[in-house]
Each structure stands twice: as C-alpha cells, then as structure tokens.
PDB file of C-alpha atoms in Angstrom:
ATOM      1  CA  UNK A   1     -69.933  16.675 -90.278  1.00  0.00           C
ATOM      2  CA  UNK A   2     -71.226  19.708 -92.757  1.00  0.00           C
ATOM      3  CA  UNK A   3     -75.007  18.784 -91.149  1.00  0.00           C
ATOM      4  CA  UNK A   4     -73.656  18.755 -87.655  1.00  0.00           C
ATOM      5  CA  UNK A   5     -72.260  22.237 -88.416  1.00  0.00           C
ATOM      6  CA  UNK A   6     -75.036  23.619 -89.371  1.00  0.00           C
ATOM      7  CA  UNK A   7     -77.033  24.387 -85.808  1.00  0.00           C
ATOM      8  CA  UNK A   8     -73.423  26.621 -84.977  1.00  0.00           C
ATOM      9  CA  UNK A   9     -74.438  29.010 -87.972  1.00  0.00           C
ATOM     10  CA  UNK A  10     -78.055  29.845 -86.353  1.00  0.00           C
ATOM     11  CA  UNK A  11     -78.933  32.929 -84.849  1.00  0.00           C
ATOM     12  CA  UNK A  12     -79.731  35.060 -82.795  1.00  0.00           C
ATOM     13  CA  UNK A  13     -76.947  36.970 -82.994  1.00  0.00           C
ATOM     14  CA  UNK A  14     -75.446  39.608 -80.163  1.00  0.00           C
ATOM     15  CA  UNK A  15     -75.437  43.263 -80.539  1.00  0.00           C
ATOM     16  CA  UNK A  16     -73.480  44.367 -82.546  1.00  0.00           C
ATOM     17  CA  UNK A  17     -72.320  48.668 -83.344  1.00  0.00           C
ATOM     18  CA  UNK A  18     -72.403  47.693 -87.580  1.00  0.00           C
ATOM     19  CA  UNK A  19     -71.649  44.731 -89.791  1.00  0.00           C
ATOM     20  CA  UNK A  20     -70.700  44.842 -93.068  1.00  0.00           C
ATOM     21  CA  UNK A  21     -69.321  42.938 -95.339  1.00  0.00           C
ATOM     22  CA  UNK A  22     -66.181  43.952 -97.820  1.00  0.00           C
ATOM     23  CA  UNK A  23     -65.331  42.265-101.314  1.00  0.00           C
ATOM     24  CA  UNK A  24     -61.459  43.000-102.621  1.00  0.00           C
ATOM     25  CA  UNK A  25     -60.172  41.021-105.501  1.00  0.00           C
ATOM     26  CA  UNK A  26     -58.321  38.707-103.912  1.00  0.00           C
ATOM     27  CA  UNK A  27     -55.253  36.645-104.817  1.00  0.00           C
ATOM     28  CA  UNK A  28     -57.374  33.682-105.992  1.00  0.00           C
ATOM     29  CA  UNK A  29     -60.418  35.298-107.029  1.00  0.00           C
ATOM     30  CA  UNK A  30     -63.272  37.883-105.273  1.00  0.00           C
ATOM     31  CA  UNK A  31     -62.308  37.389-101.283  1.00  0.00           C
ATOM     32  CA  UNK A  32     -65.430  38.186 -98.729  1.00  0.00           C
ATOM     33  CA  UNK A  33     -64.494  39.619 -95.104  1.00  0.00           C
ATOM     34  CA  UNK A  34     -67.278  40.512 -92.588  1.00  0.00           C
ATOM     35  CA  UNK A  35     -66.631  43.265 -90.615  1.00  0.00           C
ATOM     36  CA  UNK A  36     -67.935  43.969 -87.180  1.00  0.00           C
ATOM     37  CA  UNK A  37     -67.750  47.445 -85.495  1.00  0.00           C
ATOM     38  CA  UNK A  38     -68.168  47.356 -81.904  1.00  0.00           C
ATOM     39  CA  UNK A  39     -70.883  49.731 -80.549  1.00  0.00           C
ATOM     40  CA  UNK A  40     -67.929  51.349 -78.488  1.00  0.00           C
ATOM     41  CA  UNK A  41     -65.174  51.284 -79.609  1.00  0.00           C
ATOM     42  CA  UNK A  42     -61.904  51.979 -77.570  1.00  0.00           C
ATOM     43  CA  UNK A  43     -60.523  54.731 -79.788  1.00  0.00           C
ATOM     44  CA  UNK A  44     -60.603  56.717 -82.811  1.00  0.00           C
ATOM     45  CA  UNK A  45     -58.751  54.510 -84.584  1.00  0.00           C
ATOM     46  CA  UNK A  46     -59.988  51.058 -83.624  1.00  0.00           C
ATOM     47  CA  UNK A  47     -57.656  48.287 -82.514  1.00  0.00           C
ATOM     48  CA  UNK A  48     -58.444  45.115 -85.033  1.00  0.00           C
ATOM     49  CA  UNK A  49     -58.374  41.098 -84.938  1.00  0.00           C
ATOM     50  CA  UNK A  50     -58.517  39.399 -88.251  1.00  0.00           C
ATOM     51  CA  UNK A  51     -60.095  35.830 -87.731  1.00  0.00           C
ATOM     52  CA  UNK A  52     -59.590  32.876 -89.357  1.00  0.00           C
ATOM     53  CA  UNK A  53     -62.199  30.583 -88.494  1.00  0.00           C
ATOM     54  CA  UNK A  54     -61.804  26.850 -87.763  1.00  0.00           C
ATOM     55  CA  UNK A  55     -62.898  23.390 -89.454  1.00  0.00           C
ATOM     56  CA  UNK A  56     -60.069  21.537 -91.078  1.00  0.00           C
ATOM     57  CA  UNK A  57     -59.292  23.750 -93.858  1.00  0.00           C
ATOM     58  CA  UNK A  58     -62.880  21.247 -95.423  1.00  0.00           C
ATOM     59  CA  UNK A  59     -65.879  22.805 -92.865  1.00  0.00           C
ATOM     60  CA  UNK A  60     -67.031  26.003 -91.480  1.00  0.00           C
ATOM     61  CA  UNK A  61     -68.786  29.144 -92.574  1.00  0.00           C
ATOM     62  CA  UNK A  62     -68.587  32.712 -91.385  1.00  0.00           C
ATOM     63  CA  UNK A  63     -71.904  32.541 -89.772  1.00  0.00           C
ATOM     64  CA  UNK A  64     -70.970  29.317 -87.139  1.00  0.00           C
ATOM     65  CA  UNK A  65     -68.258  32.047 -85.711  1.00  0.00           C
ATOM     66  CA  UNK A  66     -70.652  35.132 -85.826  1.00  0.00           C
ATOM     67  CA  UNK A  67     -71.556  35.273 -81.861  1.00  0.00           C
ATOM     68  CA  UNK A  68     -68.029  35.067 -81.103  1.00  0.00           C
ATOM     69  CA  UNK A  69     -66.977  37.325 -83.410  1.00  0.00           C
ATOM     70  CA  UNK A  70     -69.600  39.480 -81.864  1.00  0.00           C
ATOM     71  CA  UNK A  71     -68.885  39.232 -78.180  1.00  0.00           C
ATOM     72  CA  UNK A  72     -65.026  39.683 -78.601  1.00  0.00           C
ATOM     73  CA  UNK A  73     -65.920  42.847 -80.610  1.00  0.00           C
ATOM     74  CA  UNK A  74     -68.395  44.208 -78.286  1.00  0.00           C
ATOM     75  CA  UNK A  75     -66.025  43.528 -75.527  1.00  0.00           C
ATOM     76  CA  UNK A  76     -62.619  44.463 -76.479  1.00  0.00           C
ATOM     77  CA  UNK A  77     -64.076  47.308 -77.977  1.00  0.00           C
ATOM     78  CA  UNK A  78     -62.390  46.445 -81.429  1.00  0.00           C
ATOM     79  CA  UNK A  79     -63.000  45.636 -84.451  1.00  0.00           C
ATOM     80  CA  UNK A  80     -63.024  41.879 -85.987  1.00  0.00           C
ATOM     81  CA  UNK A  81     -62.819  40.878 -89.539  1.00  0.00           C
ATOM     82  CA  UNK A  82     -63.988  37.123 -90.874  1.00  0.00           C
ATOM     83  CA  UNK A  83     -62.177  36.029 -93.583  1.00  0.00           C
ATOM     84  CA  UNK A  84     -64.334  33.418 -96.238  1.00  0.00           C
ATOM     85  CA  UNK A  85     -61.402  31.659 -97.233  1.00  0.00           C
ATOM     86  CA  UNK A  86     -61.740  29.209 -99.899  1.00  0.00           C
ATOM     87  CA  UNK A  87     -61.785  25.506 -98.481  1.00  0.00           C
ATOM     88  CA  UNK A  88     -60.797  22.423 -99.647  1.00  0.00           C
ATOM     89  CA  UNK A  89     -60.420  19.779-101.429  1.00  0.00           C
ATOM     90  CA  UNK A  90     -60.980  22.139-103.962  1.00  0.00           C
ATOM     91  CA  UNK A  91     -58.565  24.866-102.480  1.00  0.00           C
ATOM     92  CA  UNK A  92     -55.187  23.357-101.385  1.00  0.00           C
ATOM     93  CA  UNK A  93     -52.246  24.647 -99.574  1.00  0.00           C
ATOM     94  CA  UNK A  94     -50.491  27.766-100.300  1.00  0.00           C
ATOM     95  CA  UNK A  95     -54.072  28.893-101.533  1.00  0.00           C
ATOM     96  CA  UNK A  96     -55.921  30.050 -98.020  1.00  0.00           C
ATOM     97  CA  UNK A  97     -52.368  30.969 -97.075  1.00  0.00           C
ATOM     98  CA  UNK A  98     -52.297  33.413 -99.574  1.00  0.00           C
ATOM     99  CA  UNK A  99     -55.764  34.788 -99.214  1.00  0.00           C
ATOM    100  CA  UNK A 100     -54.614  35.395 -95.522  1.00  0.00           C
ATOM    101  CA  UNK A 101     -52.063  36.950 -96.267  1.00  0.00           C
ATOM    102  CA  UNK A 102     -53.105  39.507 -98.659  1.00  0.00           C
ATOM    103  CA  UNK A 103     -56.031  40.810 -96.425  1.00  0.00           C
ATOM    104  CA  UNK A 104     -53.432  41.444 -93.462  1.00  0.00           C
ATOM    105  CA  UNK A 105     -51.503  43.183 -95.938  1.00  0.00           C
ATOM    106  CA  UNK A 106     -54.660  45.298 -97.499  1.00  0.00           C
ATOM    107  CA  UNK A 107     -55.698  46.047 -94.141  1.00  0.00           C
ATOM    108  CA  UNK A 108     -52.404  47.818 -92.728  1.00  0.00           C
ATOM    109  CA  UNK A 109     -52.620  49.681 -96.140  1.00  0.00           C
ATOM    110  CA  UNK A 110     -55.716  50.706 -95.519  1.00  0.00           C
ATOM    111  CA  UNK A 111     -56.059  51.176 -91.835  1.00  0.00           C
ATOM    112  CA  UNK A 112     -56.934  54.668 -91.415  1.00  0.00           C
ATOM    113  CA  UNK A 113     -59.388  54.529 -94.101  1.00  0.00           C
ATOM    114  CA  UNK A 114     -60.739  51.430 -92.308  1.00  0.00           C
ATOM    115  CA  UNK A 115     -60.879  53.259 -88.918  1.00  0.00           C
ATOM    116  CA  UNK A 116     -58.044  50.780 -87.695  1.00  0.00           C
ATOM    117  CA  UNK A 117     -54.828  51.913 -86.226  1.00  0.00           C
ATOM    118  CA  UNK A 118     -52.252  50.182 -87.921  1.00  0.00           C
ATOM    119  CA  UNK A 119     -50.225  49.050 -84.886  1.00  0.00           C
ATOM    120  CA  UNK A 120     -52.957  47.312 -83.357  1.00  0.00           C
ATOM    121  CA  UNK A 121     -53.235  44.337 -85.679  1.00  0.00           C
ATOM    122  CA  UNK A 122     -53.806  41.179 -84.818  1.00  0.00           C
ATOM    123  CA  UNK A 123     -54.007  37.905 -86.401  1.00  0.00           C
ATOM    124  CA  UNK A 124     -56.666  34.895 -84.759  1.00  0.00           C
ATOM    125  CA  UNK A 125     -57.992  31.650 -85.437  1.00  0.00           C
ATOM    126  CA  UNK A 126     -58.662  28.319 -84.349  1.00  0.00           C
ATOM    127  CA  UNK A 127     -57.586  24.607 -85.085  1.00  0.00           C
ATOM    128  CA  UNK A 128     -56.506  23.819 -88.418  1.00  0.00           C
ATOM    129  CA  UNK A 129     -56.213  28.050 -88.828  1.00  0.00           C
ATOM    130  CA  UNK A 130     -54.689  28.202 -85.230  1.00  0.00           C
ATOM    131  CA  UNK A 131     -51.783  26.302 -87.321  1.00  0.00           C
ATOM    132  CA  UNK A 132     -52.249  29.091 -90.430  1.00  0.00           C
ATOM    133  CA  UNK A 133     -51.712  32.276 -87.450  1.00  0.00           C
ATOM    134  CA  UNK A 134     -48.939  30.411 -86.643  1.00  0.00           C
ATOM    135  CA  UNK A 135     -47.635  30.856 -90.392  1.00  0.00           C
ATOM    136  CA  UNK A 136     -49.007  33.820 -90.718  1.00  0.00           C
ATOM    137  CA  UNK A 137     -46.798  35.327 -88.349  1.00  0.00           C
ATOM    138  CA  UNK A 138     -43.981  33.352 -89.342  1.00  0.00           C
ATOM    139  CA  UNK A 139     -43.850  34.297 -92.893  1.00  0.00           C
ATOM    140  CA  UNK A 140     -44.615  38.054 -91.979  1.00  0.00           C
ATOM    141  CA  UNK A 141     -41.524  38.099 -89.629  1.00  0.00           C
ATOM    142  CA  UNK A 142     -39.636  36.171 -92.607  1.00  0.00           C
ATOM    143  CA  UNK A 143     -40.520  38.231 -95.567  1.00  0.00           C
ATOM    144  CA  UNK A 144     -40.093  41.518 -93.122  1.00  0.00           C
ATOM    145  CA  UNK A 145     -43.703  42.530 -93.731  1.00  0.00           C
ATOM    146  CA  UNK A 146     -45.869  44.521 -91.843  1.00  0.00           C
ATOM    147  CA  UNK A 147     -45.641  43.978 -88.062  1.00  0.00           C
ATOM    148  CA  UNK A 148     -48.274  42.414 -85.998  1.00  0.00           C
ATOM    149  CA  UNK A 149     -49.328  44.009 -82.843  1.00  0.00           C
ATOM    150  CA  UNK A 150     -50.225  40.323 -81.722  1.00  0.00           C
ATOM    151  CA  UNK A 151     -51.604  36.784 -83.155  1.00  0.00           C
ATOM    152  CA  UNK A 152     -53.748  34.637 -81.400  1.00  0.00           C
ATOM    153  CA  UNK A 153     -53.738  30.949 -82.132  1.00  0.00           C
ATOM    154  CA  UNK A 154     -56.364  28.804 -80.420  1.00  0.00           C
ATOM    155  CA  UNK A 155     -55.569  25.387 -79.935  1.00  0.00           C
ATOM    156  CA  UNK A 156     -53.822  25.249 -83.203  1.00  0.00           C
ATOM    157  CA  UNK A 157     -52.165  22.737 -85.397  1.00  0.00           C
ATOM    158  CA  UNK A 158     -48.956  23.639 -85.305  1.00  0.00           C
ATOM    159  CA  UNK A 159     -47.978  20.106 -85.905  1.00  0.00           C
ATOM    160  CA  UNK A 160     -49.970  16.669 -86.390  1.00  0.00           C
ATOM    161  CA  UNK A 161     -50.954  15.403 -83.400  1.00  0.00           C
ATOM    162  CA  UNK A 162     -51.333  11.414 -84.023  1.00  0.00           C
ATOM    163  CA  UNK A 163     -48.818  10.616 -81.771  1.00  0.00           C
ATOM    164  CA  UNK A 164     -48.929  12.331 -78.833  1.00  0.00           C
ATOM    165  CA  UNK A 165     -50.952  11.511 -75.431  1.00  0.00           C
ATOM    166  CA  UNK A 166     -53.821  13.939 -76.155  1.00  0.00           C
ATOM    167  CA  UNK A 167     -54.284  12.382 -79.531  1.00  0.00           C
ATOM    168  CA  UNK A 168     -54.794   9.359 -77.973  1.00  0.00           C
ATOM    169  CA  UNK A 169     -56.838  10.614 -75.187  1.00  0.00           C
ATOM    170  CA  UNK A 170     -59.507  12.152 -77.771  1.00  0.00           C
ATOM    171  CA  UNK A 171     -59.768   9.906 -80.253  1.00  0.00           C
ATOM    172  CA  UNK A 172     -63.607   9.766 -80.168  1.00  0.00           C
ATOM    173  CA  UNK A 173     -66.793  11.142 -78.569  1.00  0.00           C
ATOM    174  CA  UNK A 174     -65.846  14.630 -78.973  1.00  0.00           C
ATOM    175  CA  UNK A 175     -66.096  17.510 -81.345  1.00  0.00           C
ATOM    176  CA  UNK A 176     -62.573  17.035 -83.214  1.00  0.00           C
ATOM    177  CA  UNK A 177     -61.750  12.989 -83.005  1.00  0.00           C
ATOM    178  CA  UNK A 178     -57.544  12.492 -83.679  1.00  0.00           C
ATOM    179  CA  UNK A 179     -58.372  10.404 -86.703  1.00  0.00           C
ATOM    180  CA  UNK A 180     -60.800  13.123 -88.506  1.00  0.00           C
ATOM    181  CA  UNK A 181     -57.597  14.905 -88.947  1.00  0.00           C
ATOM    182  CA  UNK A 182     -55.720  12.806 -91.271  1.00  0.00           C
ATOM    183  CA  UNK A 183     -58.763  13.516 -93.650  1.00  0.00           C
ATOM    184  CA  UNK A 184     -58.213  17.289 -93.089  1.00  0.00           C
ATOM    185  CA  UNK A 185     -54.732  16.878 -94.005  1.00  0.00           C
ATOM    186  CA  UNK A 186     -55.453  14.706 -97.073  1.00  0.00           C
ATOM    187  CA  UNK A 187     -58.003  17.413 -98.012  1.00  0.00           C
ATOM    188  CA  UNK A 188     -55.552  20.273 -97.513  1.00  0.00           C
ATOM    189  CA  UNK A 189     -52.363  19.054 -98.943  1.00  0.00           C
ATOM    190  CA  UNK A 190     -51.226  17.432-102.660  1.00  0.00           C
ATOM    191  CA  UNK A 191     -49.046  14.275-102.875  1.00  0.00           C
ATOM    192  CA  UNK A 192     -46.138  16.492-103.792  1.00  0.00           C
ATOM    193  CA  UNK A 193     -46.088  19.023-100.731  1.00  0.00           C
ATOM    194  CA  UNK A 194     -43.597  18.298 -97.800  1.00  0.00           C
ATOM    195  CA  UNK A 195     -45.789  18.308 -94.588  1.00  0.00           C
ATOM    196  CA  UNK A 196     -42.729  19.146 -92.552  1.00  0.00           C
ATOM    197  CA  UNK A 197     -42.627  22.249 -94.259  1.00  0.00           C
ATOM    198  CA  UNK A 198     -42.839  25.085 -91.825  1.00  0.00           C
ATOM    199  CA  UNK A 199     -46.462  26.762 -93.488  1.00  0.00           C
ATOM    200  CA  UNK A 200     -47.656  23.040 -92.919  1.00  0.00           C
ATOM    201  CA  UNK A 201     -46.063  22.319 -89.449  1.00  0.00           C
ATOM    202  CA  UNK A 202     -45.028  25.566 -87.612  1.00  0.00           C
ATOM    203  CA  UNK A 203     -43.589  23.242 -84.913  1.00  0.00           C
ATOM    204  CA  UNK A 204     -41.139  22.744 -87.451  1.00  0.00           C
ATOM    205  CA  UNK A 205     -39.963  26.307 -88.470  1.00  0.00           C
ATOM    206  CA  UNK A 206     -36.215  26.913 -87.816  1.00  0.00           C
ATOM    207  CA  UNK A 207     -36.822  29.891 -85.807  1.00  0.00           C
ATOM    208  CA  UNK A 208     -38.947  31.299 -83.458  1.00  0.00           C
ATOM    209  CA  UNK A 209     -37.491  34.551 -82.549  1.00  0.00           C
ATOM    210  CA  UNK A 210     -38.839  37.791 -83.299  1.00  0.00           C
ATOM    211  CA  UNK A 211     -42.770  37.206 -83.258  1.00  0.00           C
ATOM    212  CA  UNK A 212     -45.497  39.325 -82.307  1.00  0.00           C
ATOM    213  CA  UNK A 213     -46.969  38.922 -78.655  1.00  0.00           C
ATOM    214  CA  UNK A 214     -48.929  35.854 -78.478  1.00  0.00           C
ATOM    215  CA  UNK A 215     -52.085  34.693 -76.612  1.00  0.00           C
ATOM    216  CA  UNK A 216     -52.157  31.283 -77.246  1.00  0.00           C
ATOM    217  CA  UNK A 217     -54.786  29.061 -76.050  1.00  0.00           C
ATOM    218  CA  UNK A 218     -55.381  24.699 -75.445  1.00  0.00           C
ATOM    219  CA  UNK A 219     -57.962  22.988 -74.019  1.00  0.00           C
ATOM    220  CA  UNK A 220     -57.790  19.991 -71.825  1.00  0.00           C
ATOM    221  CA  UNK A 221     -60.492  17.501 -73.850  1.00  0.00           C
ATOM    222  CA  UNK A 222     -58.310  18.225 -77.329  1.00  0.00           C
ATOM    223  CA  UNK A 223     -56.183  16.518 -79.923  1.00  0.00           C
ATOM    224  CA  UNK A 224     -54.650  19.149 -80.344  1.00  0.00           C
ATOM    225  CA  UNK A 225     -53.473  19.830 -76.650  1.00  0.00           C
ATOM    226  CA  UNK A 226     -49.671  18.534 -77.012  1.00  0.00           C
ATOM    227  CA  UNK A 227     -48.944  20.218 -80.081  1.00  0.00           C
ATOM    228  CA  UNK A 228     -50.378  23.813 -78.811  1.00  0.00           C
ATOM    229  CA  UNK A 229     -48.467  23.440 -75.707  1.00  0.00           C
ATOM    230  CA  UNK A 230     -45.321  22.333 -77.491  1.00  0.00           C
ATOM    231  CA  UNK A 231     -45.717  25.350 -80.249  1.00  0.00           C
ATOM    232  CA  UNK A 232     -46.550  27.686 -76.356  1.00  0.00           C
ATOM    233  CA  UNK A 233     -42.948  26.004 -75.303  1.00  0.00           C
ATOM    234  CA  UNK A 234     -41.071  27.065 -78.465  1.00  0.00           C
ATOM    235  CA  UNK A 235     -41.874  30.678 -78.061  1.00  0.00           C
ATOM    236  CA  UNK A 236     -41.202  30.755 -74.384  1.00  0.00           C
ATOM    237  CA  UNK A 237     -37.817  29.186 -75.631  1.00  0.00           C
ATOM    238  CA  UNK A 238     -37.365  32.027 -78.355  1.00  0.00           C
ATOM    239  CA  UNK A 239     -38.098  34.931 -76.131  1.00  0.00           C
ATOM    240  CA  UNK A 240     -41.416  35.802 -77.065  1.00  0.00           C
ATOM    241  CA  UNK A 241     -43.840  38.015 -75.217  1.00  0.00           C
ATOM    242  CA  UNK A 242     -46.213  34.720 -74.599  1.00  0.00           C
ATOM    243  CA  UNK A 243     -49.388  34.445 -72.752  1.00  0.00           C
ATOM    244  CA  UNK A 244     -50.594  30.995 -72.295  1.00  0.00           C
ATOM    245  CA  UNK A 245     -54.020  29.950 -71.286  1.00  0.00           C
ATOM    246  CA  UNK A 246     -55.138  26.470 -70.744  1.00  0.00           C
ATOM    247  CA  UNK A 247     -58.939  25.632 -70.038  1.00  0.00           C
ATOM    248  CA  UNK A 248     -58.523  21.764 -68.582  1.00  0.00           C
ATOM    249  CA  UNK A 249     -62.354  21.199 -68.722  1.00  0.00           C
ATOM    250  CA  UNK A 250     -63.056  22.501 -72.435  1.00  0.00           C
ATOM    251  CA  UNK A 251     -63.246  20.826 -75.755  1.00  0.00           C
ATOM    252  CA  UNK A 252     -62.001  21.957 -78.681  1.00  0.00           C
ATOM    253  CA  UNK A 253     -63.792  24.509 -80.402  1.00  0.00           C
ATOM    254  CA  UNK A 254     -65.120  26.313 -77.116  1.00  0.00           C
ATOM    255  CA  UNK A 255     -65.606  29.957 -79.166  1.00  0.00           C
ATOM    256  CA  UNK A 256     -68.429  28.279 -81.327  1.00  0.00           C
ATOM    257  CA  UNK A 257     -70.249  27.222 -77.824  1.00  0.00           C
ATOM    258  CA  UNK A 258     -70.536  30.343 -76.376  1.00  0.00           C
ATOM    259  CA  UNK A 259     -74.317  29.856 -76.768  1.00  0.00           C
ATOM    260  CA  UNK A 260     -75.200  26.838 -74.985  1.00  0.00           C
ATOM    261  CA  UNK A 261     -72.379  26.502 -72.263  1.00  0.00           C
ATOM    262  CA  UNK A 262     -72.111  29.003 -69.455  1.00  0.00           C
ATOM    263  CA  UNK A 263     -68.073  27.641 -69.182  1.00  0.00           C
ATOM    264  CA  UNK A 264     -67.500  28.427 -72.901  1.00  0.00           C
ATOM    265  CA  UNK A 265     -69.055  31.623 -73.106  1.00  0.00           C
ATOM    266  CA  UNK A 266     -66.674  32.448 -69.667  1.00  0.00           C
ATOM    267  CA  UNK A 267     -63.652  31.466 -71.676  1.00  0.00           C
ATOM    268  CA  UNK A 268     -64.475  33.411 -74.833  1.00  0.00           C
ATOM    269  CA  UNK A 269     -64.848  36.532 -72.653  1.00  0.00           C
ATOM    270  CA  UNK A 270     -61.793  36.223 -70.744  1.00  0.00           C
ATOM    271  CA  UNK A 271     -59.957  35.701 -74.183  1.00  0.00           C
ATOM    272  CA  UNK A 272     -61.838  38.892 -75.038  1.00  0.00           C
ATOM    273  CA  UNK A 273     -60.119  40.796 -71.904  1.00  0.00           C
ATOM    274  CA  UNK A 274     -56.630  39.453 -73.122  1.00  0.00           C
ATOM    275  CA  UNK A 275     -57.070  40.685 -76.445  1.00  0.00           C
ATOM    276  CA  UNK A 276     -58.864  44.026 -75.227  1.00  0.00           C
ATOM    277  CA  UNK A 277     -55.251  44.453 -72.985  1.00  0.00           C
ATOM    278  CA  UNK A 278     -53.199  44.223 -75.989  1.00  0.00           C
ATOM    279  CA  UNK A 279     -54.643  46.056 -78.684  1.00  0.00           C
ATOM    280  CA  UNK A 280     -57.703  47.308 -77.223  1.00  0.00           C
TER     281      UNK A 280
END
C-alpha cells in the first residue's frame, strides 16, 4: 500500500504565496509542520487550518496532501499547516494525539507572531485523522483549552465501521477496503487500550455539546460512510453549528485526487469555499 502511495506524493505542485517548514520540540521528540501562505491572503492576520493528513495512522506523507493543501490555501485565502506526525506501529495511541495537540496549542500561543488570528483556528483531517479532529475537539472542549473557530473532519473514523452497510458495501476494489482497517487499528492501538474509549471512538464520547462549528464531510463509495454520518447525527443532536456535506459519487480520499479527477478537484474547492466562509 506504501508503493501505491507513492504516485499521490509527485508533483507538480500549485502556486503557492510561501512554504516553509517549522521544527518545535515536540512532545515526543523534534515535530515537522509545513506551512503554506496563500499568495492572498484574506487579512492581516490570516485565518488558519491545521491538517492532519490521512492513511491509517501506518501510511501517508506530507507531500501526497501537498496540492490540496495548496488549493485550499490559495483559495480560502488562509493559511494551512501539515503536521508529520509520527506513525505507527512504531507510534501508538495517545502518541499522534499528543503531537496534535501540542501544535494547536503552540499555534494559538503564537498566532500573532505566526501572522494567524487566534480566533480563526481550525482543526482538519481525513479518515483515520478525521476520527483524531474528532478528539481533538473533544478533549479541547474537555480540558477547557483554547477554543476552535471550527474542525473539519472528512469522512472520519469516529467509530469502526465493520458492521455497518457501507462497510459491507466497500469491502474491496476501492481505495480504503473495510477489512484494511482492522490492520490500522491493530497498528494503532496496544492489547491493553479500551477501543471504546472516546480518543479511540468519538462516537462513543458521553457528550457532544459545546463543540466548535463543524464541516463534516462522507462520501458515498466509503467504509467509512455510516460512521461519519452517525458522528454528523450526534452533533445535530447536541446542538452544534453543523454543516454536512455528502458527495454520493466519491471515494474515500477525494482531497488526494484533486489531480486526476475533474469531480474531486470540484469537491476539494467547494470544501475550500466552506472553510473560506468560516474562518476566511
């Protein structure tokens, strides 16, 4: 799966206003973010998305994101940040929790320096890291931390979805098959951890009143359909300021195909305009 990764992380790249990349001595050792300033920015002080990218908590690099990252810059005229999170097996749960964590806290400590206005923070990320927003936010509003303007959880894991109709549905031919997960999982979590925690399965969490705004996104051809629309039902339920988009004809993963699919690179933008009207 590593090898079938690979073609994402090729370039060319989109414009981009400035990239740079910041190492801060993280909680588990040096932590990498790449930063990308839009050419344009909407304001002095930039709104900002911190992105978690996708692949099981096992796969993914910084580079197989970079276009999206990119175009969601360049068009919500903010400013993204790329977390390179440690993976697993190596790296297990609380671990890219906590690495999370502590650059959402450096960065409303350090907005201004940063060019960021501090109340237009969000959190973003996909799959596996959709579920880690989702915690994100949770433990945040929890611990009475800093408050997120927003978090954005594509088509996350917010709880396992083996038994549920779009796991079934997707078991095979497609980018994320049901039964790759359960070797995610097994990557990701040690015999003694309690996968109905809540920071393993949000779904679970015994509240969920009081989060940020949420754009919250599932895709039709996804294993992970049921449990993003169940985790989008849960904050309706709470009260939440809740936008919910579904894409019925897109896989999971649509961000990384921005490049070779006209309908992917439509969805990315629109998810661009939702994020630009928030904290743009």
């Amino acid at each position: 799966m590593a090898r079938d990764h690979k073609v994402l992380g090729e370039g060319p790249w989109p414009e981009i206003g400035a990239i740079e990349t910041l190492v801060l001595p993280g909680p588990h050792g040096s932590l990498a973010v790449r930063k990308h300033t839009p050419t344009n920015p909407t304001s002095v002080l930039s709104g900002a998305l911190v992105y978690i990218h996708g692949g099981g908590f096992t796969y993914g690099t910084l580079d197989e994101f970079e276009v999206p990252m990119r175009l969601v810059a360049e068009r919500a005229g903010v400013i993204t940040y790329s977390i390179e999170y440690q993976l697993t097996p190596e790296a297990k749960f609380l671990v890219q929790i906590d690495e999370i964590e502590y650059f959402v806290r450096w960065l409303f400590d350090n907005a201004s320096a940063e060019g960021v206005d501090a109340n237009k923070i969000a959190v973003g990320g996909d799959s596996a890291v959709g579920n880690t927003t989702c915690v994100i936010a949770l433990k945040l509003c929890n611990e009475k931390g800093p408050r997120l303007a927003l978090h954005v959880p594509l088509f996350p894991e917010a709880a396992f979805p083996g038994d549920t109709l779009s796991g079934s549905e997707n078991q095979t031919g497609l980018y994320l098959e049901t039964n790759g997960i359960y070797e995610m999982v097994r990557n990701y979590l040690k015999n003694s951890d309690d996968g109905r925690h809540p920071y393993i399965t949000p779904l679970n969490a015994q509240s969920h009143t009081n989060l940020p705004p949420t754009i919250l996104v599932t895709n039709g051809f996804d294993p992970l359909r049921d449990v993003g629309h169940a985790y989008a039902q849960k904050l309706a339920a709470a009260g939440n300021d809740l936008t919910y988009v579904h894409n019925p004809d897109l896989t999971h993963g649509f961000p990384q195909f921005t490049r070779f699919s006209a309908a992917c690179h439509q969805a990315t933008m629109e998810l661009a305009d939702l994020i630009k009207a928030h904290i743009g």
